Tab-separated table of C-alpha atoms and ligand atoms in Angstrom:
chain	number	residue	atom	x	y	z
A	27	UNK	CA	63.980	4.935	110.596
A	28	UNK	CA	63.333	6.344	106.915
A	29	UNK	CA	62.741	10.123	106.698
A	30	UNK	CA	59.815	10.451	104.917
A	31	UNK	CA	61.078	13.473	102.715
A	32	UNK	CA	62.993	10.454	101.096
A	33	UNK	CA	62.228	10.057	97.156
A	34	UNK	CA	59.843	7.010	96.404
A	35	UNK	CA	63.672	5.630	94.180
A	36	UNK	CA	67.108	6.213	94.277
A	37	UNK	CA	69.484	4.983	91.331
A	38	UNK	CA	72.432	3.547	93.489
A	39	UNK	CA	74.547	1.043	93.342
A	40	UNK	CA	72.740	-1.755	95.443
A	41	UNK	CA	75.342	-4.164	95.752
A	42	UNK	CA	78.029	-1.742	97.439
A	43	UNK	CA	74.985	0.496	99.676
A	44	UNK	CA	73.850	-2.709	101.692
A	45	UNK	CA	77.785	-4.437	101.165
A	46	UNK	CA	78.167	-0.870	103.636
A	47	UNK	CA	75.195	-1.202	105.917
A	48	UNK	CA	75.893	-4.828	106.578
A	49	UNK	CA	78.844	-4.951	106.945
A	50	UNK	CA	78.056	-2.092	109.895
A	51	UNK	CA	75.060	-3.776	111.131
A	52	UNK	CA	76.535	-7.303	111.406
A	53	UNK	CA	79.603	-5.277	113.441
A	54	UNK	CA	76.642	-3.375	115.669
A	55	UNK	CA	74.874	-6.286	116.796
A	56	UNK	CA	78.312	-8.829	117.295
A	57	UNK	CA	79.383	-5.599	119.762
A	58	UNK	CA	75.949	-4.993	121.344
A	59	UNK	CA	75.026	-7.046	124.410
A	60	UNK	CA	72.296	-5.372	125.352
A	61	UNK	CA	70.612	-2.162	124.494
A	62	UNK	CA	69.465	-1.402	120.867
A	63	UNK	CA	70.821	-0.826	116.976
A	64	UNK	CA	69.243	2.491	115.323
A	65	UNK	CA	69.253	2.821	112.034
A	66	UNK	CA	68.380	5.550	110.224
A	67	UNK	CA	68.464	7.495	106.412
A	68	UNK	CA	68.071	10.984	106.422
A	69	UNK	CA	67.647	13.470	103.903
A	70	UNK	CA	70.453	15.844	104.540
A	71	UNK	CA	69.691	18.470	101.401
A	72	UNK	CA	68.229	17.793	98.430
A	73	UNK	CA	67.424	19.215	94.343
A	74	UNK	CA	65.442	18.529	91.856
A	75	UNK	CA	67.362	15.735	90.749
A	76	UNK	CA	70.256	15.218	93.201
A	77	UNK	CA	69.563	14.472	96.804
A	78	UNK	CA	72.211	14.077	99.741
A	79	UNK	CA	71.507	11.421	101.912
A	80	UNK	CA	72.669	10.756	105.266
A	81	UNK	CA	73.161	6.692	106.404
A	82	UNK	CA	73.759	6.274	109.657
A	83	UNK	CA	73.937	2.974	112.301
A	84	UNK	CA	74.503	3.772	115.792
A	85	UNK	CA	74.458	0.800	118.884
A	86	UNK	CA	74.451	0.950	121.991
A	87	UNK	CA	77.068	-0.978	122.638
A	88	UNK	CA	81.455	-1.506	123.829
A	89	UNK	CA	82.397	1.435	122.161
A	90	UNK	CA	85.514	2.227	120.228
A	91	UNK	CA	88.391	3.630	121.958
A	92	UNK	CA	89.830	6.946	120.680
A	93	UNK	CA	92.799	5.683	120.335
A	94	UNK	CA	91.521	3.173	117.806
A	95	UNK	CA	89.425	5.489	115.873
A	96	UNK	CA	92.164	5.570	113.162
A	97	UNK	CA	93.716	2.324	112.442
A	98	UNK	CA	89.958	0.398	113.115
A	99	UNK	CA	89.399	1.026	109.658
A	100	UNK	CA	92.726	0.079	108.031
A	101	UNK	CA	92.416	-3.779	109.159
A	102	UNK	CA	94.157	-4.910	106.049
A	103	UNK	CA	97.318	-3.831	107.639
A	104	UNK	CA	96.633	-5.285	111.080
A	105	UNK	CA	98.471	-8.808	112.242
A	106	UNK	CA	95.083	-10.283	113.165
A	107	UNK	CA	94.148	-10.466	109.706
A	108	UNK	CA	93.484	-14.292	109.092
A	109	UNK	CA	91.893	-16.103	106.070
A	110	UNK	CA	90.060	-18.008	108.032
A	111	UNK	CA	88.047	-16.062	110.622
A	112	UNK	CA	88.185	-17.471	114.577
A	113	UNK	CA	86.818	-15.915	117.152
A	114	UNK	CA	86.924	-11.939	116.239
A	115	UNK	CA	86.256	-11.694	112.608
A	116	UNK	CA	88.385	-11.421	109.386
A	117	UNK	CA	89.029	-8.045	110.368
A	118	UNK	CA	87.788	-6.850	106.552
A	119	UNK	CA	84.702	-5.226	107.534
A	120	UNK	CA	85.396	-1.988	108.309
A	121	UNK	CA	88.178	-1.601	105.478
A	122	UNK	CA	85.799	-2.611	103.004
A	123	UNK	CA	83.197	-0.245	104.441
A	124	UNK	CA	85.709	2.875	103.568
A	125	UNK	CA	86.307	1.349	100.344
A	126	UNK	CA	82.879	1.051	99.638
A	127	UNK	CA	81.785	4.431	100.968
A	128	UNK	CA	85.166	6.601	99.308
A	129	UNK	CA	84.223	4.738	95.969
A	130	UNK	CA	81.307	7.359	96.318
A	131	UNK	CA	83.461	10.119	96.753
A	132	UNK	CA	82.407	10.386	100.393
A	133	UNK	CA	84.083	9.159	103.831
A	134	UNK	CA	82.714	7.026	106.590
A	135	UNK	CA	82.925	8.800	109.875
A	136	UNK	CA	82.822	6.973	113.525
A	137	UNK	CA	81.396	8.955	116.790
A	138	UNK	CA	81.817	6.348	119.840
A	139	UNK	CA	82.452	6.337	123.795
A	140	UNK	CA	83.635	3.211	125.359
A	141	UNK	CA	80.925	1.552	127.414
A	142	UNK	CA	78.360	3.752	125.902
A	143	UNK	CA	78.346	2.878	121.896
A	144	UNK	CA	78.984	3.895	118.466
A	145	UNK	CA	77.579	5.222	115.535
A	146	UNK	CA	78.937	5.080	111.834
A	147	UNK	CA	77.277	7.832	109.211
A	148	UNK	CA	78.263	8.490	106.218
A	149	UNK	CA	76.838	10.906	103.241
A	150	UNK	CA	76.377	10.472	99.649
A	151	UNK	CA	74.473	12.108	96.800
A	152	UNK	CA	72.233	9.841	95.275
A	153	UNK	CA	69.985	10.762	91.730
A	154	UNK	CA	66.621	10.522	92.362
A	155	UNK	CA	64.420	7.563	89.661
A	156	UNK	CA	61.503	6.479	88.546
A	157	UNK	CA	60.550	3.309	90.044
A	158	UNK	CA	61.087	0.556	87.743
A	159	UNK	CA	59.088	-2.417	86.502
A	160	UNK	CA	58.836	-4.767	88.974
A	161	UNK	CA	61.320	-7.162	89.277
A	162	UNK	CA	61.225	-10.604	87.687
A	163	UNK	CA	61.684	-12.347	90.774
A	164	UNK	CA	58.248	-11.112	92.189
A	165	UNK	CA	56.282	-12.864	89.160
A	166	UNK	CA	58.011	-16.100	89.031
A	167	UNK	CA	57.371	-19.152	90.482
A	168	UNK	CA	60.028	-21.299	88.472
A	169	UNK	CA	62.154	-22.220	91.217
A	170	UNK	CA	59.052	-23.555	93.500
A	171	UNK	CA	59.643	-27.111	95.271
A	172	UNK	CA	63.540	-26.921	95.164
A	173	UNK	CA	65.554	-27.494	98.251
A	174	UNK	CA	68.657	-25.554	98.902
A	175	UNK	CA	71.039	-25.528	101.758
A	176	UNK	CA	73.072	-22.681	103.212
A	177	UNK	CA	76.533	-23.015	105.067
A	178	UNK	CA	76.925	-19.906	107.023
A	179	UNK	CA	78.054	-19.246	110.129
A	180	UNK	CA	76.577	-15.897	110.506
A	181	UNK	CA	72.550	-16.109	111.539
A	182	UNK	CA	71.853	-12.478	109.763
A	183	UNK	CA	73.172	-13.706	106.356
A	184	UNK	CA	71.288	-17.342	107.169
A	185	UNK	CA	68.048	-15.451	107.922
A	186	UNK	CA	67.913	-12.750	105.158
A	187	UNK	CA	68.604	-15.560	103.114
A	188	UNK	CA	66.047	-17.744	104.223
A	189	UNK	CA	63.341	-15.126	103.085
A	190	UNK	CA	64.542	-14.385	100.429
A	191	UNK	CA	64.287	-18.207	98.842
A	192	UNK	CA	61.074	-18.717	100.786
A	193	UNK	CA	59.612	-15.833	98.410
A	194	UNK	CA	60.271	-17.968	95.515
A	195	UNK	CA	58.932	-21.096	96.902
A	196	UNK	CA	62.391	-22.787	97.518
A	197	UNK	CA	62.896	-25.312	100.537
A	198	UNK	CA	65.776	-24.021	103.077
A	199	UNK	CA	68.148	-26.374	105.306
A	200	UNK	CA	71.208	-24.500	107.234
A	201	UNK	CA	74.065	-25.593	108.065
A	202	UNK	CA	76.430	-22.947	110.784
A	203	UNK	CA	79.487	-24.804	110.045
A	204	UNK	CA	81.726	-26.764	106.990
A	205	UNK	CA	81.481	-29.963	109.273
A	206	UNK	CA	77.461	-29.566	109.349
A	207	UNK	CA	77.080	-28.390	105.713
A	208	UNK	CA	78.872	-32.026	105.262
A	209	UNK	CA	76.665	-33.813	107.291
A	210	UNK	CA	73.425	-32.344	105.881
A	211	UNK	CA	74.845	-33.630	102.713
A	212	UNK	CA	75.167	-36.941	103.141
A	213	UNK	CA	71.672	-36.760	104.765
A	214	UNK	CA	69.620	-35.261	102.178
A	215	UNK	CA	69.914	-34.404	98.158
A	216	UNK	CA	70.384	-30.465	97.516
A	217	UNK	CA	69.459	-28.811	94.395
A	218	UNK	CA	71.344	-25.839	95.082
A	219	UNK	CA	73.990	-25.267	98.107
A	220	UNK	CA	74.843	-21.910	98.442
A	221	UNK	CA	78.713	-22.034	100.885
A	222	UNK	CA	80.241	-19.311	102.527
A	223	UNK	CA	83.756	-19.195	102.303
A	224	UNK	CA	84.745	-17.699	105.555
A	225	UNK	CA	83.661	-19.748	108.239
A	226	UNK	CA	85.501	-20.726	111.454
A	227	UNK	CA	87.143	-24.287	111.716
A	228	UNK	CA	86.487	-25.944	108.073
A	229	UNK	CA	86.387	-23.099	105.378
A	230	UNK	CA	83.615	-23.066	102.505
A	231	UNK	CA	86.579	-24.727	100.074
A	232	UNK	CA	87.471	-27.513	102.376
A	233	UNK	CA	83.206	-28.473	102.535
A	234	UNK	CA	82.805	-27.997	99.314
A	235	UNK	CA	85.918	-30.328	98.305
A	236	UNK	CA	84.773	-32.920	100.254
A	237	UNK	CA	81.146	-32.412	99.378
A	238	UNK	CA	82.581	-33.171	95.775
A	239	UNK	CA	83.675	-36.628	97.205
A	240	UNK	CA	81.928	-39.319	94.754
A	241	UNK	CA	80.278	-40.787	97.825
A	242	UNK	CA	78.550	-37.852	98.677
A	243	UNK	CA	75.111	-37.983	97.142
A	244	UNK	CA	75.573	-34.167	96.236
A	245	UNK	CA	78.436	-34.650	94.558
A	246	UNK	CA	76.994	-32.984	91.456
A	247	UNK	CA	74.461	-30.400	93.204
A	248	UNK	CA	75.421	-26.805	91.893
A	249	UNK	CA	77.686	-24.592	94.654
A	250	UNK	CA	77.640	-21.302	94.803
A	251	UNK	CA	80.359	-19.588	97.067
A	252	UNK	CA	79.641	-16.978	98.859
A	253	UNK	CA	81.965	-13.733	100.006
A	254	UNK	CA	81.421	-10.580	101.951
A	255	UNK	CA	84.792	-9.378	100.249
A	256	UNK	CA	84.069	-7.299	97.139
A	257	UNK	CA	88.008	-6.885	96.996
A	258	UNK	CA	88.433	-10.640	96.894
A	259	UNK	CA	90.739	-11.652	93.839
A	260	UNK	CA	88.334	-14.160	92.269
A	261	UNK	CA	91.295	-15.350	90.009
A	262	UNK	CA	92.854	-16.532	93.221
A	263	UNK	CA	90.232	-18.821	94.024
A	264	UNK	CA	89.597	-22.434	92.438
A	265	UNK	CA	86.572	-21.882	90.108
A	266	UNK	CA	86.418	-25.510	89.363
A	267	UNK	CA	84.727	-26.069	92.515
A	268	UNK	CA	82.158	-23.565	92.540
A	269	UNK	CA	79.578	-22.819	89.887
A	270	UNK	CA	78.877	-19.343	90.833
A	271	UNK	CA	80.297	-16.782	93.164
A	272	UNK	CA	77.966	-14.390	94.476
A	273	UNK	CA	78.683	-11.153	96.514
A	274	UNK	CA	77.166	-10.533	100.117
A	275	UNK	CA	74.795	-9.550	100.696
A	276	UNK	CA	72.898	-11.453	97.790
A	277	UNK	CA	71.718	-9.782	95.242
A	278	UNK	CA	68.511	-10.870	94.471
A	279	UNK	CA	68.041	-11.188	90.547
A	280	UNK	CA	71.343	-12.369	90.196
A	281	UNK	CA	70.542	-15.309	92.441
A	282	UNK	CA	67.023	-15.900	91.016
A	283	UNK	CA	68.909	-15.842	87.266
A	284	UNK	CA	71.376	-18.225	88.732
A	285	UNK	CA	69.478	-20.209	90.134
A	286	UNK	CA	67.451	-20.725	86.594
A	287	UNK	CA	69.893	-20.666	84.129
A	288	UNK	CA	71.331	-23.939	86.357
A	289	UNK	CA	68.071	-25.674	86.751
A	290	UNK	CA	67.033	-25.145	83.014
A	291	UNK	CA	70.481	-26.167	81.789
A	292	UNK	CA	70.774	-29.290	84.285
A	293	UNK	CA	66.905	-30.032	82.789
A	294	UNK	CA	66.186	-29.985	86.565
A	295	UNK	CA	62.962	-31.762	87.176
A	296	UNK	CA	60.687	-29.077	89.038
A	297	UNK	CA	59.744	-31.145	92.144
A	298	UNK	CA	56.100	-31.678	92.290
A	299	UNK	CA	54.522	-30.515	95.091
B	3	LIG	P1	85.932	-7.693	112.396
B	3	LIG	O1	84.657	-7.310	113.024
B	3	LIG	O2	85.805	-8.775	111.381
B	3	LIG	O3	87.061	-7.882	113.352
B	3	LIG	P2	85.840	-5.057	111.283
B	3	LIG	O4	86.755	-4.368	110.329
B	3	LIG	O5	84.420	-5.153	110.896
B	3	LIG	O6	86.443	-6.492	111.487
B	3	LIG	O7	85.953	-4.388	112.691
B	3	LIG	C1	87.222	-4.168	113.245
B	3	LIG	C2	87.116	-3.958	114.724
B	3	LIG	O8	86.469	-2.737	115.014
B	3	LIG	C3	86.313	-5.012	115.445
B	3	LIG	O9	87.067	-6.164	115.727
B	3	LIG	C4	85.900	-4.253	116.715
B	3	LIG	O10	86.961	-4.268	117.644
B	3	LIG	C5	85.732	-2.832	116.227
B	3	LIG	N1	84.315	-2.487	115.955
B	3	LIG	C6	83.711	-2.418	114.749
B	3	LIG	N2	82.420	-2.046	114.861
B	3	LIG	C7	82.183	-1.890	116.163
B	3	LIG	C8	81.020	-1.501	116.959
B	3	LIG	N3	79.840	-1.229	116.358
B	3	LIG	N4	81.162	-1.448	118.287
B	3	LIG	C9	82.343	-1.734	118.884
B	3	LIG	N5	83.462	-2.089	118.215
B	3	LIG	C10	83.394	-2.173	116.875
């Protein structure tokens, strides 16, 4: 729910605001059997410029324990933390989410009862703005006819995704693992593969790698890696395999400029269709 005393534009940082809110959504609906996910932006006070806005997603789900109220968000220091995630998640989420939220001088506060749910809110002062010109991506239909395939294990970031290229006219294959990504390779010729890195069993560098295999009739199709980790040390990771890295949750221009650049600089043939 949007309060409809909202302004029409907020200048904000778009990357970190839904880095926050998915990061909390993904966590509401892996901890929500049943039940429902609210959530909401308030107006809390406002100016003539400045306006203080209230985020807030709340489930109906576990519930946190009390006890765990402080450390949840500190999972950096935690011995689950794993490169790799298994079963319960790279344990990043939440730490990122106070990160995220203190970078705008504000705090991230958790209200939850076991067996009855949680809710995260937090508050920040946004400056209110003119809408813009519309964005390029609306007007374009340069990147019609291509086929792409995403390697995520995580059916939110597949699906936002997915309509997201379908708006520009781009064909969409997933893949939920690093085995099936491989697979899907050897089955069909990609234009653009966009690989998370984080995915249980084979990892988005040990796909890619072998995707890279000469046999492998992508061997030269553009990869762009893909992270949920803003705090990720880029450095640390082996460029030569990936063209592009790309924060999630995507960014939309930066994709659609990416996406270009490649396929004008590769002299891509625009598929007819
Ligand atoms: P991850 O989910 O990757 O383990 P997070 O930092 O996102 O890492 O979350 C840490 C832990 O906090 C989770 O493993 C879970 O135990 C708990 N948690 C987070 N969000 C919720 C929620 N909405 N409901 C219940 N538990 C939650």
């Amino acid at each position: 729910a949007v309060d409809k005393n909202l302004a029409v534009s907020y200048n904000l940082d778009e990357v970190k605001i839904s880095q926050i809110l998915s990061n909390l959504i993904s966590n509401s609906i892996k901890f929500t059997e049943k039940g429902h996910i609210d959530i909401r932006v308030d107006k809390v006070s406002g100016g003539d410029l400045v306006d203080k806005l209230k985020f807030e997603v709340s489930d109906t789900g576990v519930g946190i324990p009390k006890s765990d109220f402080e450390n949840i968000f500190d999972s950096f220091t935690q011995p689950k933390q794993l490169t790799t995630r298994t079963e319960g998640g790279s344990g990043l989420g939440l730490a990122i989410v106070k990160k995220l939220v203190s970078l705008h001088d504000s705090e991230i506060i958790l209200e939850s009862t076991v067996g009855r749910g949680s809710t995260f809110w937090f508050e920040i002062e946004l400056e209110q703005a003119t809408l813009r010109e519309k964005p390029i991506t609306d007007q374009s239909d340069q990147l019609k006819g291509y086929k792409v395939l995403i390697a995520d294990d995580m059916m939110i970031n597949v699906m936002v995704a997915r309509e997201l290229l379908r708006s520009w006219g781009m064909t969409i294959d997933y893949a939920e693992t690093g085995v099936e990504a491989i697979e899907k390779t050897k089955k069909t010729r990609y234009d653009f593969i966009l690989m998370d890195i984080h995915m249980p069993g084979m990892d988005g560098y040990e796909a890619t790698k072998l995707i890279k295999q000469p046999h492998n009739p992508n061997f030269d199709t553009p990869i762009f890696a893909l992270t949920a980790d803003v705090t990720a040390d880029q450095r640390k990771m082996d460029s030569s395999y990936f063209e592009e890295f790309m924060l999630k949750p995507i960014e939309r221009d930066k994709l659609f400029q990416a996406f270009l650049n490649l396929s004008l600089a590769g002299n891509k043939q625009v598929p007819v269709h």
